[in-house]
PDB file of C-alpha atoms in Angstrom:
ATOM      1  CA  UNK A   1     -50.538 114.495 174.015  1.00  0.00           C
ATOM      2  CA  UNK A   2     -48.676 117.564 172.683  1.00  0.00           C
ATOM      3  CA  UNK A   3     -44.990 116.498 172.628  1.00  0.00           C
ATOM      4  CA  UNK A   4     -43.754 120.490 172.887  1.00  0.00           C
ATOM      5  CA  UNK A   5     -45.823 120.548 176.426  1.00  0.00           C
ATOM      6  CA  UNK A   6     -44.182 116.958 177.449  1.00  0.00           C
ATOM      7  CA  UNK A   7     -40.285 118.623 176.790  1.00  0.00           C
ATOM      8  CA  UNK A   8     -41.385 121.888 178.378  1.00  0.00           C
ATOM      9  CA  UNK A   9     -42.263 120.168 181.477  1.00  0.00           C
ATOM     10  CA  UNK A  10     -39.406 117.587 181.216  1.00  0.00           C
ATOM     11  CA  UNK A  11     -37.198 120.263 181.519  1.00  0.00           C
ATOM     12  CA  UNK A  12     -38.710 121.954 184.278  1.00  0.00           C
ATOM     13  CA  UNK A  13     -38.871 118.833 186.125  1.00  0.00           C
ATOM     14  CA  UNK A  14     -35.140 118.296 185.774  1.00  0.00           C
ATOM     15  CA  UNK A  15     -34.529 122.582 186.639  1.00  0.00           C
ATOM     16  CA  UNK A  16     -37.063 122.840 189.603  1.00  0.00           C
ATOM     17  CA  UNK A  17     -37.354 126.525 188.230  1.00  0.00           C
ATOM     18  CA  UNK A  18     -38.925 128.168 185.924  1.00  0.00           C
ATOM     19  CA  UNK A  19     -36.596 131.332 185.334  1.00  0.00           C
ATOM     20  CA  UNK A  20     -34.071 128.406 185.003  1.00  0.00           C
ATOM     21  CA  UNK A  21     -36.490 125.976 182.897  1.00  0.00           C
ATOM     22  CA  UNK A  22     -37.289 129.144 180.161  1.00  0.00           C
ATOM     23  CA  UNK A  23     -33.620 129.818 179.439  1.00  0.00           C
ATOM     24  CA  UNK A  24     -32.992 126.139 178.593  1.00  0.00           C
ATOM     25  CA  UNK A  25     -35.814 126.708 176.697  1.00  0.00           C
ATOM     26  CA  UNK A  26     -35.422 129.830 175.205  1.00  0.00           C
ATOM     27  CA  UNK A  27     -38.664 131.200 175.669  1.00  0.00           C
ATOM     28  CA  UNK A  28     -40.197 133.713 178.430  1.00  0.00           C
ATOM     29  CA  UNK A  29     -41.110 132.090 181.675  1.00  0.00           C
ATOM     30  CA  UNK A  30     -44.643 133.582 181.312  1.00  0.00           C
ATOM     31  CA  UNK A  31     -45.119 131.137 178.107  1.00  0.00           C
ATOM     32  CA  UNK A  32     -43.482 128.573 180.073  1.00  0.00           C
ATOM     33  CA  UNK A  33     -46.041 128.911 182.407  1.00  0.00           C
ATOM     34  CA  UNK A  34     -49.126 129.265 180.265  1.00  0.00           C
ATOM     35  CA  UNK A  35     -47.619 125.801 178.297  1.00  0.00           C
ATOM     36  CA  UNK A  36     -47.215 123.515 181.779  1.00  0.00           C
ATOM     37  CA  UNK A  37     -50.957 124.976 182.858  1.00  0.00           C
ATOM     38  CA  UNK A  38     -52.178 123.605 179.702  1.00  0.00           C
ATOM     39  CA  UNK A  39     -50.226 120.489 180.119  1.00  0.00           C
ATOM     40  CA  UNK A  40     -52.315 120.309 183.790  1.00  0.00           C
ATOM     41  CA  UNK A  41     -55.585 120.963 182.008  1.00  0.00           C
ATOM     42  CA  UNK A  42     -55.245 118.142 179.781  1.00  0.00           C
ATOM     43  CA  UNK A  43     -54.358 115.514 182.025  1.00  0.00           C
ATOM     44  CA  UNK A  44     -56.560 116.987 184.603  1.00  0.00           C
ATOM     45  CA  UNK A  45     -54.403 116.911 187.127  1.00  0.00           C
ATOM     46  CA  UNK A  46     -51.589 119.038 188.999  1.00  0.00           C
ATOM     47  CA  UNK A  47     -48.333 118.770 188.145  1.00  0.00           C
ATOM     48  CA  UNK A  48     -46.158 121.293 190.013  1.00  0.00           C
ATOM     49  CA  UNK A  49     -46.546 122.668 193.296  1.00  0.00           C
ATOM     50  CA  UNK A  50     -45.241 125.948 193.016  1.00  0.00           C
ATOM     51  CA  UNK A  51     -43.349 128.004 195.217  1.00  0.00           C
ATOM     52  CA  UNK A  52     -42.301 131.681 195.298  1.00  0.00           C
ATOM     53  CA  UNK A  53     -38.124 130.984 194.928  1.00  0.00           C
ATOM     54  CA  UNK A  54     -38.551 127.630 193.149  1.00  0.00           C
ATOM     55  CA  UNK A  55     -41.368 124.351 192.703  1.00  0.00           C
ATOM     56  CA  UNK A  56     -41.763 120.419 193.750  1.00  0.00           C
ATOM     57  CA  UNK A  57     -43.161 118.423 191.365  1.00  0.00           C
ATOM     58  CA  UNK A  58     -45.968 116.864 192.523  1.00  0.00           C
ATOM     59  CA  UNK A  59     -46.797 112.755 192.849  1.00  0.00           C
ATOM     60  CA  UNK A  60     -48.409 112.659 189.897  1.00  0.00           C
ATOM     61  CA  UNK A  61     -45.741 115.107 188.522  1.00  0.00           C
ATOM     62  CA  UNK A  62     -43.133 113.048 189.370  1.00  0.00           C
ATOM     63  CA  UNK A  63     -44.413 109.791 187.410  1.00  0.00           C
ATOM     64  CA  UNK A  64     -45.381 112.473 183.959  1.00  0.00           C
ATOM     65  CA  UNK A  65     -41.684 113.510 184.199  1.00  0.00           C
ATOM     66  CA  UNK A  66     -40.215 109.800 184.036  1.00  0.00           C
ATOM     67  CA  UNK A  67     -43.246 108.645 181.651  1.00  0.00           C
ATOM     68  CA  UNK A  68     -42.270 112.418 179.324  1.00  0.00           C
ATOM     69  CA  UNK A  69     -38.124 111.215 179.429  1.00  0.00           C
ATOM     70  CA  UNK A  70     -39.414 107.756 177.408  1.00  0.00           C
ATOM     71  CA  UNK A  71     -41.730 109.120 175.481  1.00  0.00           C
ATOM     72  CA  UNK A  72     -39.444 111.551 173.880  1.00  0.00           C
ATOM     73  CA  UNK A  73     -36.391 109.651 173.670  1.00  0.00           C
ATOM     74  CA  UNK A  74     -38.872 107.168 171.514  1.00  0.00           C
ATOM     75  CA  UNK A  75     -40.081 109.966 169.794  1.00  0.00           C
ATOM     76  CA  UNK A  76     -36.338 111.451 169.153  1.00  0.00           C
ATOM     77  CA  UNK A  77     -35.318 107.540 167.860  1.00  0.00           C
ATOM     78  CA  UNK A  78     -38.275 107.433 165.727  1.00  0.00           C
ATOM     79  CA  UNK A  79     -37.616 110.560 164.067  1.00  0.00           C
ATOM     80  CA  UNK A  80     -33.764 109.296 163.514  1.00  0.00           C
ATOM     81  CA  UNK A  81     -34.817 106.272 161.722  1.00  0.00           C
ATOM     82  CA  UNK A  82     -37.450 108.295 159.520  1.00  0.00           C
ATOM     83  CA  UNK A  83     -34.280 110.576 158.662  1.00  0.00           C
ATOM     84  CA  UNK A  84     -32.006 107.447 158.182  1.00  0.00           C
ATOM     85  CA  UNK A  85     -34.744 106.124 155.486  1.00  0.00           C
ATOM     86  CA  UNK A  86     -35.132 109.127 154.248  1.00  0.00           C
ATOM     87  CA  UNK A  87     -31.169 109.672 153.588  1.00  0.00           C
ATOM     88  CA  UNK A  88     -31.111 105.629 152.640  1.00  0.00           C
ATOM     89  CA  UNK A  89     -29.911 104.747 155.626  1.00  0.00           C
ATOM     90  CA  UNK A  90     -32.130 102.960 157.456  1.00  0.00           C
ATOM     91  CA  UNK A  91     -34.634  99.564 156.705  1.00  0.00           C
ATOM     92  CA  UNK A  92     -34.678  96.342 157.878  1.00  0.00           C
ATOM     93  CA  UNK A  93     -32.733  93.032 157.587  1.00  0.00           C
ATOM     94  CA  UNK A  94     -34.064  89.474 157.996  1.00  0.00           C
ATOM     95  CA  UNK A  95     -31.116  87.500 158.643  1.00  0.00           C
ATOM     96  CA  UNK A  96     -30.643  83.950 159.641  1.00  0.00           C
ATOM     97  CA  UNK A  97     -26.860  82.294 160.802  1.00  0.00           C
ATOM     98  CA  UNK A  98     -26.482  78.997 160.461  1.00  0.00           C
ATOM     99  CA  UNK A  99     -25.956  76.573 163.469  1.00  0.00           C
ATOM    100  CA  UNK A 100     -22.581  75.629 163.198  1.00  0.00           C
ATOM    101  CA  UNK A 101     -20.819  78.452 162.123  1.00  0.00           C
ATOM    102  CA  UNK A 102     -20.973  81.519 164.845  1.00  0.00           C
ATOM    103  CA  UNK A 103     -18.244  83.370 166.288  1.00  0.00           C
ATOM    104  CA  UNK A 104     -15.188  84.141 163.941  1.00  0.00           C
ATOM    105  CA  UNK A 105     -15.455  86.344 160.782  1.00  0.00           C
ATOM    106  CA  UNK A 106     -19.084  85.525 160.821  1.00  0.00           C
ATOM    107  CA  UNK A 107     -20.068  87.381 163.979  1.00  0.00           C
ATOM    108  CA  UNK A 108     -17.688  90.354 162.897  1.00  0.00           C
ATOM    109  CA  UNK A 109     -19.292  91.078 159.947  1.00  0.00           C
ATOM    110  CA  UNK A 110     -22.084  91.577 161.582  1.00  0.00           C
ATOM    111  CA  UNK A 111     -20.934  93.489 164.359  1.00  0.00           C
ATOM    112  CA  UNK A 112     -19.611  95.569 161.816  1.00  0.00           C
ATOM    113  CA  UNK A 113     -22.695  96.148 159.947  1.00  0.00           C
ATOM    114  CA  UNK A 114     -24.663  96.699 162.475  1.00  0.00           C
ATOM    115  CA  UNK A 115     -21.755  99.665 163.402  1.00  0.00           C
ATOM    116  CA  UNK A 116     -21.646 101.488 160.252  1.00  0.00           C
ATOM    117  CA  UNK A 117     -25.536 100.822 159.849  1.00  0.00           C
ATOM    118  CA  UNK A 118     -27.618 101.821 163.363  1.00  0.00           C
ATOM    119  CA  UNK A 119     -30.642 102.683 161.749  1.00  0.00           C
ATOM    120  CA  UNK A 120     -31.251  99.515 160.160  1.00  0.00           C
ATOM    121  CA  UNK A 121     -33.320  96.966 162.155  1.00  0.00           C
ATOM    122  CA  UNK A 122     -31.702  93.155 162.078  1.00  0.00           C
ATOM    123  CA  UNK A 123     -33.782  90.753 162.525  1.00  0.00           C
ATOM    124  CA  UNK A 124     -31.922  87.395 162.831  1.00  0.00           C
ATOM    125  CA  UNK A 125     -32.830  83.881 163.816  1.00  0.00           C
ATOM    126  CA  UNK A 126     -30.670  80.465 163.393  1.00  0.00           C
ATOM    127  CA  UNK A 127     -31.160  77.438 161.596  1.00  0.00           C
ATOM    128  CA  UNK A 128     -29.524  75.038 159.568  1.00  0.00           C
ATOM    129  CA  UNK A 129     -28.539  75.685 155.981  1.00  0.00           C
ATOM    130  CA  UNK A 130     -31.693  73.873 154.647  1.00  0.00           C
ATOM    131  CA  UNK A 131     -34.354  75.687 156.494  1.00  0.00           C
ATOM    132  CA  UNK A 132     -32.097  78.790 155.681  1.00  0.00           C
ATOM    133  CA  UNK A 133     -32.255  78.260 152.270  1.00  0.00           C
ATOM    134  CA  UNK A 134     -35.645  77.619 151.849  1.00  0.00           C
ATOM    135  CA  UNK A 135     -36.746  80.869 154.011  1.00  0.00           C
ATOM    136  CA  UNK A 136     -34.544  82.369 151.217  1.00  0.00           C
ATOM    137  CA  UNK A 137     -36.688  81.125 148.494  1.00  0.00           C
ATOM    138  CA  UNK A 138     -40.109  81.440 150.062  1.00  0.00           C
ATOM    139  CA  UNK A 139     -38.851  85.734 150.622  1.00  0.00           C
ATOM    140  CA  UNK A 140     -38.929  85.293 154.529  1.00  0.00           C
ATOM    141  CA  UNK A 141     -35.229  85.533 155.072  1.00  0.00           C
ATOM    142  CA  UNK A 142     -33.434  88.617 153.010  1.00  0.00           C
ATOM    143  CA  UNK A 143     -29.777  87.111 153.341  1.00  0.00           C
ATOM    144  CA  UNK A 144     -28.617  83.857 155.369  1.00  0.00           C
ATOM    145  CA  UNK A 145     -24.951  82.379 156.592  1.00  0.00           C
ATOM    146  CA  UNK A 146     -24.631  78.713 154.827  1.00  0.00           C
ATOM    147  CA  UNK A 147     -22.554  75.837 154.476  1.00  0.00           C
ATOM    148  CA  UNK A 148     -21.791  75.454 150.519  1.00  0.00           C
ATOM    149  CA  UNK A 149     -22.525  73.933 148.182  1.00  0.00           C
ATOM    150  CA  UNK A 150     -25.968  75.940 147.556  1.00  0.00           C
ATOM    151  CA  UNK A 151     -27.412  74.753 144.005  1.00  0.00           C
ATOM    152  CA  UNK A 152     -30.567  76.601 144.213  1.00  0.00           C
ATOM    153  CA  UNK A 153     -30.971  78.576 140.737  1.00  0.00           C
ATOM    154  CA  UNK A 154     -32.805  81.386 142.652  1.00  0.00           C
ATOM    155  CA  UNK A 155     -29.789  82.096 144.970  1.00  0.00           C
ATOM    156  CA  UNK A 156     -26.073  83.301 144.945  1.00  0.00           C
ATOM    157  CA  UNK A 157     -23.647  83.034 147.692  1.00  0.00           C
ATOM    158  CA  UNK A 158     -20.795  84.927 148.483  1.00  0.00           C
ATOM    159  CA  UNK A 159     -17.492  83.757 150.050  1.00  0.00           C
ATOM    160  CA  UNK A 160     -17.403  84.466 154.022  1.00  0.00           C
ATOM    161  CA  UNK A 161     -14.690  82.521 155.644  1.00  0.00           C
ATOM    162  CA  UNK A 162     -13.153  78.601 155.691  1.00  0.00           C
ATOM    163  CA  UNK A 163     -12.295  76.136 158.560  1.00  0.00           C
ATOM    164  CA  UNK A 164     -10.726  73.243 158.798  1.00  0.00           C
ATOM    165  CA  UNK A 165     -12.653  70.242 159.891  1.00  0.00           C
ATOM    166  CA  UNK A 166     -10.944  67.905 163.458  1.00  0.00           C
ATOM    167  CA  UNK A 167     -12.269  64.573 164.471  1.00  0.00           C
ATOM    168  CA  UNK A 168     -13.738  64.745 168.150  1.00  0.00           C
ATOM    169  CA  UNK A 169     -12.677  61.965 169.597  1.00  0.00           C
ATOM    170  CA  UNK A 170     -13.515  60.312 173.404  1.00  0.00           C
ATOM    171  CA  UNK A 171     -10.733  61.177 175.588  1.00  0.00           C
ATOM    172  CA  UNK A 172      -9.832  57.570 176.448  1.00  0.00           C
ATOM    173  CA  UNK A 173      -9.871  56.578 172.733  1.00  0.00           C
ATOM    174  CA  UNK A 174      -6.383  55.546 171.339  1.00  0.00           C
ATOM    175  CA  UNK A 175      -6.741  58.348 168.511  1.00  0.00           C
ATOM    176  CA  UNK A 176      -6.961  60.862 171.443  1.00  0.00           C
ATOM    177  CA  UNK A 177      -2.771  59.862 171.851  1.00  0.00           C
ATOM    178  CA  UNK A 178      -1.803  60.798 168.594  1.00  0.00           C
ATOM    179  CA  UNK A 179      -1.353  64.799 167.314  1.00  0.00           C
ATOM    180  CA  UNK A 180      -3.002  64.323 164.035  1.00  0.00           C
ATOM    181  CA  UNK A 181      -4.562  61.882 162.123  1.00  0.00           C
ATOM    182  CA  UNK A 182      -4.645  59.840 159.484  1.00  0.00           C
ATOM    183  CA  UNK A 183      -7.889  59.269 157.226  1.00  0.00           C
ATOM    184  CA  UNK A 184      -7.667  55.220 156.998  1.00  0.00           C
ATOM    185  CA  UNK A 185      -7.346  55.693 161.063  1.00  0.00           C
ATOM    186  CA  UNK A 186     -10.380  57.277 161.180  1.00  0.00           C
ATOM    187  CA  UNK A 187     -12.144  54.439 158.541  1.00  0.00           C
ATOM    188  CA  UNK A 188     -14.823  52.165 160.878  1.00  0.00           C
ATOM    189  CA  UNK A 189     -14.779  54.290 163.476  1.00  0.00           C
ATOM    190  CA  UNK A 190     -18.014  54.507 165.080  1.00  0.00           C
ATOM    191  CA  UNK A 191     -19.408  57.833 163.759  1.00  0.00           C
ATOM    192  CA  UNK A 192     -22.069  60.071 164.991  1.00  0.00           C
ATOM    193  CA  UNK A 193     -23.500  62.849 162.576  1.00  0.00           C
ATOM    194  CA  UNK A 194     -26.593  65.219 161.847  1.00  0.00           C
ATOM    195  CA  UNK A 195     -29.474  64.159 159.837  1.00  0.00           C
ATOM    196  CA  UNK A 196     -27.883  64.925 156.286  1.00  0.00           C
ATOM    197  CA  UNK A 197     -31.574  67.087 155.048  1.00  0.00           C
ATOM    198  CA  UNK A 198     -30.087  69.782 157.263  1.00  0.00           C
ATOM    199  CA  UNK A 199     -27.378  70.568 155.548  1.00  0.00           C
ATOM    200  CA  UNK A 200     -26.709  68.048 152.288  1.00  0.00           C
ATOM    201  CA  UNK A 201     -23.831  70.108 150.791  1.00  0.00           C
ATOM    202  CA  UNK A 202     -22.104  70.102 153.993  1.00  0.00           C
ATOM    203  CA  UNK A 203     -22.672  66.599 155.144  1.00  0.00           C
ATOM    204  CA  UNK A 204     -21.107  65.320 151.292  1.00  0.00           C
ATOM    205  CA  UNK A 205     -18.661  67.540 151.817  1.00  0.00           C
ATOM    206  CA  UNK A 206     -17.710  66.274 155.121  1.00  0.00           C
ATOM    207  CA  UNK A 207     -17.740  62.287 154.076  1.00  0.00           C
ATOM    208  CA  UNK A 208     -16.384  63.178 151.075  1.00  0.00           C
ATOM    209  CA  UNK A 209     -13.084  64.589 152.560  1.00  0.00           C
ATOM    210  CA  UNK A 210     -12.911  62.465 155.924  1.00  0.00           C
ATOM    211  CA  UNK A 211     -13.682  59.184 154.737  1.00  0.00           C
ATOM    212  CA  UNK A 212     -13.028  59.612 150.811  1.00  0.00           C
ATOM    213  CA  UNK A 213     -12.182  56.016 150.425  1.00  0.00           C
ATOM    214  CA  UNK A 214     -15.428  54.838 152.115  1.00  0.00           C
ATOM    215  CA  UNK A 215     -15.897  53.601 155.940  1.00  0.00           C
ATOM    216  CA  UNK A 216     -18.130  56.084 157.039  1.00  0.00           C
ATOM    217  CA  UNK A 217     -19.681  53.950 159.758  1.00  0.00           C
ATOM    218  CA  UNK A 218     -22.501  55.521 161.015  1.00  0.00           C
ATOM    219  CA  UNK A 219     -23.996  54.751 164.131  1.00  0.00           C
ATOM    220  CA  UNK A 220     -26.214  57.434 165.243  1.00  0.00           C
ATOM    221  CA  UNK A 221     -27.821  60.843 164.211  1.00  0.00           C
ATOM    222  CA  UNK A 222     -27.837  63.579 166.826  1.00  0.00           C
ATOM    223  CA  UNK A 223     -29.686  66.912 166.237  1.00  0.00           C
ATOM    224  CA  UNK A 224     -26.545  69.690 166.417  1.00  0.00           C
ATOM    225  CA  UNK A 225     -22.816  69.983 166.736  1.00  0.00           C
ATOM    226  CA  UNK A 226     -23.273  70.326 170.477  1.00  0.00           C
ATOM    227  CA  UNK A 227     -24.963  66.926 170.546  1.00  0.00           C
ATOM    228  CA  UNK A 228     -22.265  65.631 168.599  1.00  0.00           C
ATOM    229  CA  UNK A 229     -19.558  66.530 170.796  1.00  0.00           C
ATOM    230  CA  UNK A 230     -21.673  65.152 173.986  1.00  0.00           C
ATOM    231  CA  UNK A 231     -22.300  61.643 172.781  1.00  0.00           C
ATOM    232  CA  UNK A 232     -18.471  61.561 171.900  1.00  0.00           C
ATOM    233  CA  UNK A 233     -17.983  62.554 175.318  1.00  0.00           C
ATOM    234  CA  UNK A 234     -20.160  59.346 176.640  1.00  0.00           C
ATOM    235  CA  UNK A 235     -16.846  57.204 174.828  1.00  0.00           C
ATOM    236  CA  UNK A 236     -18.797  55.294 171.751  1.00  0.00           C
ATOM    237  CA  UNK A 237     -18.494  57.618 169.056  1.00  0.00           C
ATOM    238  CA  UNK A 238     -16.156  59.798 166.963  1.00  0.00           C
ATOM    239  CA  UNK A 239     -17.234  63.058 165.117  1.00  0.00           C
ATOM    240  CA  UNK A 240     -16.074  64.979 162.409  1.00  0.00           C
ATOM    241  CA  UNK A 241     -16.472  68.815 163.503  1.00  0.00           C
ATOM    242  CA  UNK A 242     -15.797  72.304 162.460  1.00  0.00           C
ATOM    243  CA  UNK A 243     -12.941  73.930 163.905  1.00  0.00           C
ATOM    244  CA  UNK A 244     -14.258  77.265 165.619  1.00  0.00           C
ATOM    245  CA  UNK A 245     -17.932  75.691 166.589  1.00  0.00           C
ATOM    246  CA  UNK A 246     -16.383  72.259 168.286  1.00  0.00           C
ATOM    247  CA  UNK A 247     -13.338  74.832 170.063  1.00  0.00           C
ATOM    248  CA  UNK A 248     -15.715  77.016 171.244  1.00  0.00           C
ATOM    249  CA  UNK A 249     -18.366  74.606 173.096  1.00  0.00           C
ATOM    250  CA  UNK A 250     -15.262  72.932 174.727  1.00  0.00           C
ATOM    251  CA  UNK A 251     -17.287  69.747 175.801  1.00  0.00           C
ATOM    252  CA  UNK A 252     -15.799  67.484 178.634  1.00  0.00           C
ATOM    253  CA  UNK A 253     -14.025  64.300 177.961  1.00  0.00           C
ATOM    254  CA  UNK A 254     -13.682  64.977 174.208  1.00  0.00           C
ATOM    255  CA  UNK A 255     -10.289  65.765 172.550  1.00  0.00           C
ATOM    256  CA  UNK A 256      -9.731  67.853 169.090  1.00  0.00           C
ATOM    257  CA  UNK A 257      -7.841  66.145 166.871  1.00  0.00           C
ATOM    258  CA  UNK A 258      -6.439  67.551 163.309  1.00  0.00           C
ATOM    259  CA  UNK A 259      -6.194  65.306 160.472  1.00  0.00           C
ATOM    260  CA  UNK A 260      -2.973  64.670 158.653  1.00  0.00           C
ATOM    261  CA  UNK A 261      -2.912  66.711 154.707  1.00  0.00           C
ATOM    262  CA  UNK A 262      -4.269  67.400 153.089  1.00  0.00           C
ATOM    263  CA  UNK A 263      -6.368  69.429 155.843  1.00  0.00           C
ATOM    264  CA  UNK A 264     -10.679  68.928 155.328  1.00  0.00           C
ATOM    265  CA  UNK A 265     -12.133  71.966 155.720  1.00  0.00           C
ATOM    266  CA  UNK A 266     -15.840  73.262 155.167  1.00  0.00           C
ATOM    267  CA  UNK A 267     -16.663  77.050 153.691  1.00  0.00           C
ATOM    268  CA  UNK A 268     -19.110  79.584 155.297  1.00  0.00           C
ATOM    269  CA  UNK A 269     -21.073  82.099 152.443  1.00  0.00           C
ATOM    270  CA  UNK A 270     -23.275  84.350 152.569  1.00  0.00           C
ATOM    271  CA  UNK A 271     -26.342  83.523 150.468  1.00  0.00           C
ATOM    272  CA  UNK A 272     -29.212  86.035 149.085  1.00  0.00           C
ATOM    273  CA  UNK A 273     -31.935  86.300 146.443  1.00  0.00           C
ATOM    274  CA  UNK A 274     -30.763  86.392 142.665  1.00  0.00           C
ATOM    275  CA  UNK A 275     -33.017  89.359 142.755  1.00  0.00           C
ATOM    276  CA  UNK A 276     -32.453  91.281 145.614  1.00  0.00           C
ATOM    277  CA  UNK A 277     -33.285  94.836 145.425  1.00  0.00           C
ATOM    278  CA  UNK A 278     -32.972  95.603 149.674  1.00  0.00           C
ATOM    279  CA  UNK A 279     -30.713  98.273 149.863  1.00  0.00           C
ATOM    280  CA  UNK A 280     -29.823  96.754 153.495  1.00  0.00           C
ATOM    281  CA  UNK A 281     -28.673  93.906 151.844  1.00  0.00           C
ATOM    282  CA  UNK A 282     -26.354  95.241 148.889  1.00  0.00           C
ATOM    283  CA  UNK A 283     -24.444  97.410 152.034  1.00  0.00           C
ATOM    284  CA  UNK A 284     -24.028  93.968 153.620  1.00  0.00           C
ATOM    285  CA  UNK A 285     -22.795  92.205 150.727  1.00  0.00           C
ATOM    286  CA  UNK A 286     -20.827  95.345 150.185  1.00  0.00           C
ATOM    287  CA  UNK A 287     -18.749  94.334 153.248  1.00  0.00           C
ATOM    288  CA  UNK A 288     -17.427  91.186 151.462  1.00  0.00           C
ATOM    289  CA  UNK A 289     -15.854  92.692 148.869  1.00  0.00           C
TER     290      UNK A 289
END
C-alpha cells in the first residue's frame, strides 16, 4: 500500500475537505483528488462520500483512517530508529538485573539511559548473578547487574552502588528489642538463606561478614529475598538481607535490624564481556564513569 496515498487520505479524513486537506498538503486539490481515487481503486472500495461544500468518510473510510494513523506513526518510528543507527544512535541492549538489587542507583541508571538513548531497544530480564553471568559468557546477555565477587576471566565489572546488609528478624524475637546488633548475638540463630549456586560471591560475602567467627546455623534454603523475609515472618528464622531490597518488600511481622560496626554491606556492578564491541553498551558503561 502506497504510504503517500495513506497520509493524503489521513489528512483528509481529519479536514473533511479537500480545499482544506490540499493546503495541509501543499498540493492542488485536483491531485488530491486523483491520489484518494487511486487509494479507492486499490482497496476496491469507497472511501469518501463526497459532497459539494465538504465529504463524510464512509464505513469503510472510517476504519482506513484509524488503520492509516498506525500505520504511519509505525512507519515514522521505524524510519527514526533507521536514522538513530544510522547517526550511531540506535541498537539494541540485552540486559539482565539481578534479583536482589532493584530500585536505588540501579533503576536510575537505567532510567537514565534509556532517556538520553530512545532509539535503542532494551531488552531486560532478571535473574540471579549466576544465571547472569553465565548468559554473559554464552553472548546471550550484552551487560548484567551482579553481586561481586565475579572471577570469570572473560568478564569485567564495573562499580554501581553499595548497601549495607540488616538481619530480618521475627517481630516477637528478643533481637527485634534492641536498635542494632551485635555479630556474636546473631551466632546460632536459626538462619534461612538462598541456595549459595545463585549467587556464591554474595552468599561468602554475606557469612563471611555476619557470622565471621562461625555459627552460621542454617536451617532452611528459600528461593529469593522475598521468601526470606516471609519465613522470618512465620517466627523460626532470622535472615541476613540487603538494605534497599528487604525495605522495599516491607513484609509483615518482620523487623530490620542494623548490625553494630563495623557495618556488612554487599556491592552491586555492572558486569560485561572482556570484549565488548556494542556501541549500546560502551554509552552505558559510559554512565559510570
Amino acid at each position: 500500500m502506497d504510504l503517500r496515498r495513506l497520509r493524503y487520505f489521513a489528512v483528509l479524513a481529519e479536514e473533511l475537505h479537500f480545499t482544506r486537506a490540499a493546503g495541509r498538503l501543499r498540493i492542488a486539490q485536483p491531485a488530491l483528488s486523483q491520489q484518494i481515487r487511486a487509494l479507492e481503486q486499490e482497496l476496491g472500495a469507497a472511501l469518501i462520500d463526497r459532497g459539494g461544500r465538504g465529504c463524510a468518510l464512509t464505513p469503510i473510510g472510517r476504519l482506513v483512517a484509524d488503520e492509516a494513523s498506525a500505520l504511519l506513526a509505525q512507519a515514522a518510528a521505524a524510519r527514526e530508529r533507521i536514522d538513530a543507527a544510522v547517526r550511531g544512535q540506535g541498537g539494541r541492549i540485552r540486559l539482565a538485573y539481578t534479583r536482589s538489587a532493584r530500585g536505588g542507583r540501579v533503576d536510575a541508571l537505567v532510567a537514565r539511559f534509556r532517556a538520553e538513548n530512545p532509539y535503542v531497544e532494551v531488552l531486560a530480564e532478571t535473574g540471579w548473578t549466576a544465571p547472569n553471568v553465565a548468559g554473559l559468557l554464552a553472548g546471550r546477555l550484552d551487560v548484567a547487574f551482579v553481586r561481586p565477587p565475579v572471577t570469570e576471566p572473560g568478564l569485567r565489572c564495573r562499580f554501581v552502588d553499595t548497601e549495607e546488609l540488616l538481619l530480618a528478624v521475627p517481630a516477637d524475637h528478643p533481637l527485634a528489642r534492641r536498635r542494632a546488633i551485635p555479630r556474636e548475638l546473631a551466632a546460632g540463630e536459626p538462619a534461612v538463606m538462598w541456595p549459595r549456586e545463585n549467587g556464591p560471591g554474595m552468599y561468602d560475602r554475606i557469612v563471611g561478614q555476619v557470622w565471621p567467627r562461625g555459627g552460621f546455623n542454617l536451617v532452611r534454603h528459600e528461593p529469593d529475598d522475598e521468601q526470606l523475609l516471609r519465613a522470618v515472618a512465620g517466627g523460626a528464622v532470622v535472615a541476613a538481607v540487603p538494605a534497599g531490597r528487604a525495605r522495599a518488600l516491607r513484609v509483615p511481622r518482620v523487623r530490620l535490624r542494623r548490625f553494630t560496626a563495623p557495618v556488612p554491606t554487599v556491592d552491586i556492578a555492572l558486569a560485561y564481556p572482556a570484549q565488548a564491541d556494542n556501541p549500546a553498551v560502551m554509552r552505558l558503561l559510559a554512565l559510570l564513569e
